[in-house]
CSV table of C-alpha atoms in Angstrom, one decimal:
chain,number,residue,atom,x,y,z
A,1324,PHE,CA,-28.6,41.8,17.1
A,1325,ALA,CA,-29.7,43.2,13.7
A,1326,ASP,CA,-32.2,41.2,11.8
A,1327,THR,CA,-32.9,42.3,8.3
A,1328,SER,CA,-35.6,39.6,7.8
A,1329,GLY,CA,-37.6,40.9,10.7
A,1330,PRO,CA,-41.3,41.7,10.9
A,1331,PRO,CA,-43.2,43.9,8.5
A,1332,GLU,CA,-43.8,47.6,9.4
A,1333,LEU,CA,-46.4,48.2,12.1
A,1334,PRO,CA,-49.8,48.9,10.4
A,1335,LYS,CA,-51.1,52.5,10.7
A,1336,ASP,CA,-54.0,51.2,12.9
A,1337,PRO,CA,-52.2,48.9,15.3
A,1338,TRP,CA,-55.3,48.1,17.4
A,1339,MET,CA,-57.6,47.1,14.5
A,1340,SER,CA,-56.3,43.5,14.1
A,1341,PHE,CA,-57.2,42.7,17.7
A,1342,ARG,CA,-60.5,41.8,19.4
A,1343,ILE,CA,-62.3,44.0,21.9
A,1344,GLY,CA,-60.9,43.4,25.4
A,1345,SER,CA,-57.3,42.8,24.2
A,1346,SER,CA,-54.8,44.8,26.2
A,1347,SER,CA,-51.1,45.6,26.7
A,1348,THR,CA,-49.5,46.6,30.0
A,1349,SER,CA,-46.2,48.6,30.0
A,1350,ARG,CA,-43.8,50.1,32.6
A,1351,TYR,CA,-43.2,53.8,32.1
A,1352,THR,CA,-40.0,55.1,33.7
A,1353,THR,CA,-38.9,58.7,33.8
A,1354,GLU,CA,-35.6,59.9,35.3
A,1355,ARG,CA,-34.3,63.4,35.8
A,1356,GLY,CA,-31.5,64.5,38.1
A,1357,GLY,CA,-31.1,61.1,39.6
A,1358,ILE,CA,-34.8,60.9,40.6
A,1359,LYS,CA,-36.7,58.0,39.0
A,1360,HIS,CA,-40.5,57.7,38.7
A,1361,GLU,CA,-42.3,54.5,37.6
A,1362,LEU,CA,-45.8,54.0,36.4
A,1363,ILE,CA,-47.6,50.9,35.1
A,1364,GLN,CA,-50.2,51.5,32.4
A,1365,THR,CA,-52.7,49.1,30.9
A,1366,ALA,CA,-54.3,50.0,27.5
A,1367,THR,CA,-57.4,48.0,26.8
A,1368,LEU,CA,-59.3,48.0,23.4
A,1369,MET,CA,-62.9,49.0,24.3
A,1370,GLU,CA,-64.5,49.6,20.8
A,1371,LYS,CA,-63.5,49.5,17.2
A,1372,ALA,CA,-65.1,50.5,13.9
A,1373,LYS,CA,-64.1,51.5,10.4
A,1374,GLN,CA,-63.7,55.1,11.6
A,1375,GLY,CA,-61.4,54.3,14.5
A,1376,TRP,CA,-61.2,52.8,17.9
A,1377,LYS,CA,-61.4,53.6,21.7
A,1378,VAL,CA,-58.7,52.6,24.1
A,1379,GLU,CA,-59.1,52.8,27.9
A,1380,TYR,CA,-55.8,53.7,29.7
A,1381,THR,CA,-55.5,52.7,33.4
A,1382,THR,CA,-52.4,54.0,35.1
A,1383,GLU,CA,-51.0,52.7,38.4
A,1384,GLN,CA,-48.3,53.9,40.8
A,1385,ASN,CA,-47.2,51.8,43.7
A,1386,GLY,CA,-50.1,49.4,43.1
A,1387,ALA,CA,-52.8,52.1,43.3
A,1388,VAL,CA,-54.8,53.4,40.3
A,1389,VAL,CA,-53.9,57.1,39.8
A,1390,SER,CA,-55.8,57.8,36.5
A,1391,LYS,CA,-58.2,56.3,34.0
A,1392,SER,CA,-59.0,57.8,30.7
A,1393,VAL,CA,-60.6,56.7,27.4
A,1394,VAL,CA,-58.9,57.9,24.1
A,1395,GLU,CA,-60.6,57.8,20.7
A,1396,TRP,CA,-58.2,57.3,17.8
A,1397,PRO,CA,-59.5,58.1,14.3
A,1398,ALA,CA,-58.6,55.4,11.7
A,1399,GLY,CA,-55.4,56.1,9.8
A,1400,LYS,CA,-54.1,58.7,12.3
A,1401,ASP,CA,-50.3,58.8,12.4
A,1402,PHE,CA,-49.3,58.4,16.1
A,1403,TYR,CA,-46.1,60.2,15.4
A,1404,GLU,CA,-47.3,63.0,13.2
A,1405,GLU,CA,-45.7,65.7,15.5
A,1406,PHE,CA,-42.3,64.0,15.0
A,1407,GLU,CA,-39.8,64.0,12.1
A,1408,LYS,CA,-39.1,60.4,11.1
A,1409,GLY,CA,-35.4,59.4,11.1
A,1410,ALA,CA,-33.5,56.2,10.7
A,1411,SER,CA,-35.3,52.8,11.0
A,1412,GLY,CA,-34.3,49.2,11.0
A,1413,ARG,CA,-35.1,45.7,12.3
A,1414,GLU,CA,-33.8,44.2,15.5
A,1415,THR,CA,-34.6,41.3,17.8
A,1416,ILE,CA,-34.7,42.6,21.4
A,1417,THR,CA,-35.3,41.1,24.8
A,1418,VAL,CA,-37.8,42.8,27.1
A,1419,GLY,CA,-39.1,41.2,30.3
A,1420,GLY,CA,-37.2,38.0,29.5
A,1421,LYS,CA,-39.0,37.6,26.1
A,1422,ARG,CA,-37.5,38.0,22.7
A,1423,TYR,CA,-39.4,40.1,20.1
A,1424,ALA,CA,-38.5,40.6,16.4
A,1425,CYS,CA,-39.1,44.3,16.0
A,1426,THR,CA,-39.0,47.2,13.7
A,1427,TRP,CA,-37.4,50.3,15.3
A,1428,THR,CA,-37.7,53.9,14.2
A,1429,LYS,CA,-36.1,57.1,15.5
A,1430,TYR,CA,-38.0,60.3,15.7
A,1431,LYS,CA,-37.3,63.9,16.6
A,1432,TYR,CA,-40.0,66.3,17.7
A,1433,LYS,CA,-40.7,68.8,15.0
A,1434,GLN,CA,-41.4,72.0,17.0
A,1435,GLY,CA,-40.1,73.7,20.1
A,1436,LEU,CA,-38.9,70.8,22.2
A,1437,ASP,CA,-35.5,69.1,22.1
A,1438,TYR,CA,-37.1,65.6,22.3
A,1439,GLN,CA,-35.6,62.5,20.6
A,1440,LEU,CA,-37.4,59.1,20.6
A,1441,LYS,CA,-36.7,55.6,19.5
A,1442,VAL,CA,-39.6,53.1,19.3
A,1443,TRP,CA,-39.5,49.3,18.8
A,1444,THR,CA,-42.7,47.9,17.4
A,1445,CYS,CA,-44.1,44.5,16.6
A,1446,PRO,CA,-47.4,43.9,14.8
A,1447,SER,CA,-48.2,40.8,16.9
A,1448,ILE,CA,-48.2,42.9,20.1
A,1449,VAL,CA,-51.5,44.5,21.2
A,1450,GLY,CA,-51.1,48.2,20.4
A,1451,GLY,CA,-47.8,47.5,18.7
A,1452,VAL,CA,-45.2,49.1,21.0
A,1453,VAL,CA,-42.7,46.8,22.7
A,1454,LYS,CA,-40.2,49.4,23.9
A,1455,SER,CA,-39.5,53.1,23.6
A,1456,GLU,CA,-36.6,55.3,24.8
A,1457,GLY,CA,-36.8,59.1,24.8
A,1458,SER,CA,-34.7,62.0,25.8
A,1459,LEU,CA,-36.0,65.5,26.6
A,1460,ASN,CA,-33.5,68.3,27.0
A,1461,SER,CA,-35.3,71.1,28.8
A,1462,GLY,CA,-33.2,72.8,31.4
A,1463,GLY,CA,-31.7,69.3,32.1
A,1464,VAL,CA,-32.1,65.9,30.6
A,1465,THR,CA,-35.1,63.8,31.3
A,1466,THR,CA,-35.1,60.2,30.0
A,1467,LEU,CA,-38.3,58.3,29.3
A,1468,THR,CA,-38.4,54.6,28.9
A,1469,THR,CA,-41.4,52.3,28.1
A,1470,GLU,CA,-41.2,48.5,28.2
A,1471,LEU,CA,-43.9,46.0,27.6
A,1472,ILE,CA,-44.8,43.8,30.5
A,1473,GLU,CA,-47.7,41.8,29.0
A,1474,SER,CA,-49.8,41.6,25.8
A,1475,LYS,CA,-53.2,39.9,26.1
A,1476,ARG,CA,-55.2,38.9,23.1
A,1477,ARG,CA,-58.9,38.2,23.5
């Protein structure tokens, strides 16, 4: 249901309010032409400083690690700078049996791709993202869904 008294906007640096070692784990599902793929990704805060932070991403498929990478994010970087911001609002959603008071925002990719995205965020969640739903139309429609499994504060 809609909740106009929901949480504040997600800060521009959603990792900076958490301690090193804090993490979030999410399920990433893509579907195209009836074929579904699922990955589990854990993002762990490794370092943070005034100039930015480093996050390690560990991705698993069928219980096996398929990739590990470390990404450096400069402070103040807009995660969605390649997207045009659309409508936004507040909504309480249930993900994994838990309720979250979220701010949602719709985005549309600015160049070349027909990619639409809706993201639900909550500043109390490590990394900020509770859920996202995307649709890419490129010779057929691919849907992309992200749902939070767990958020661990250190």
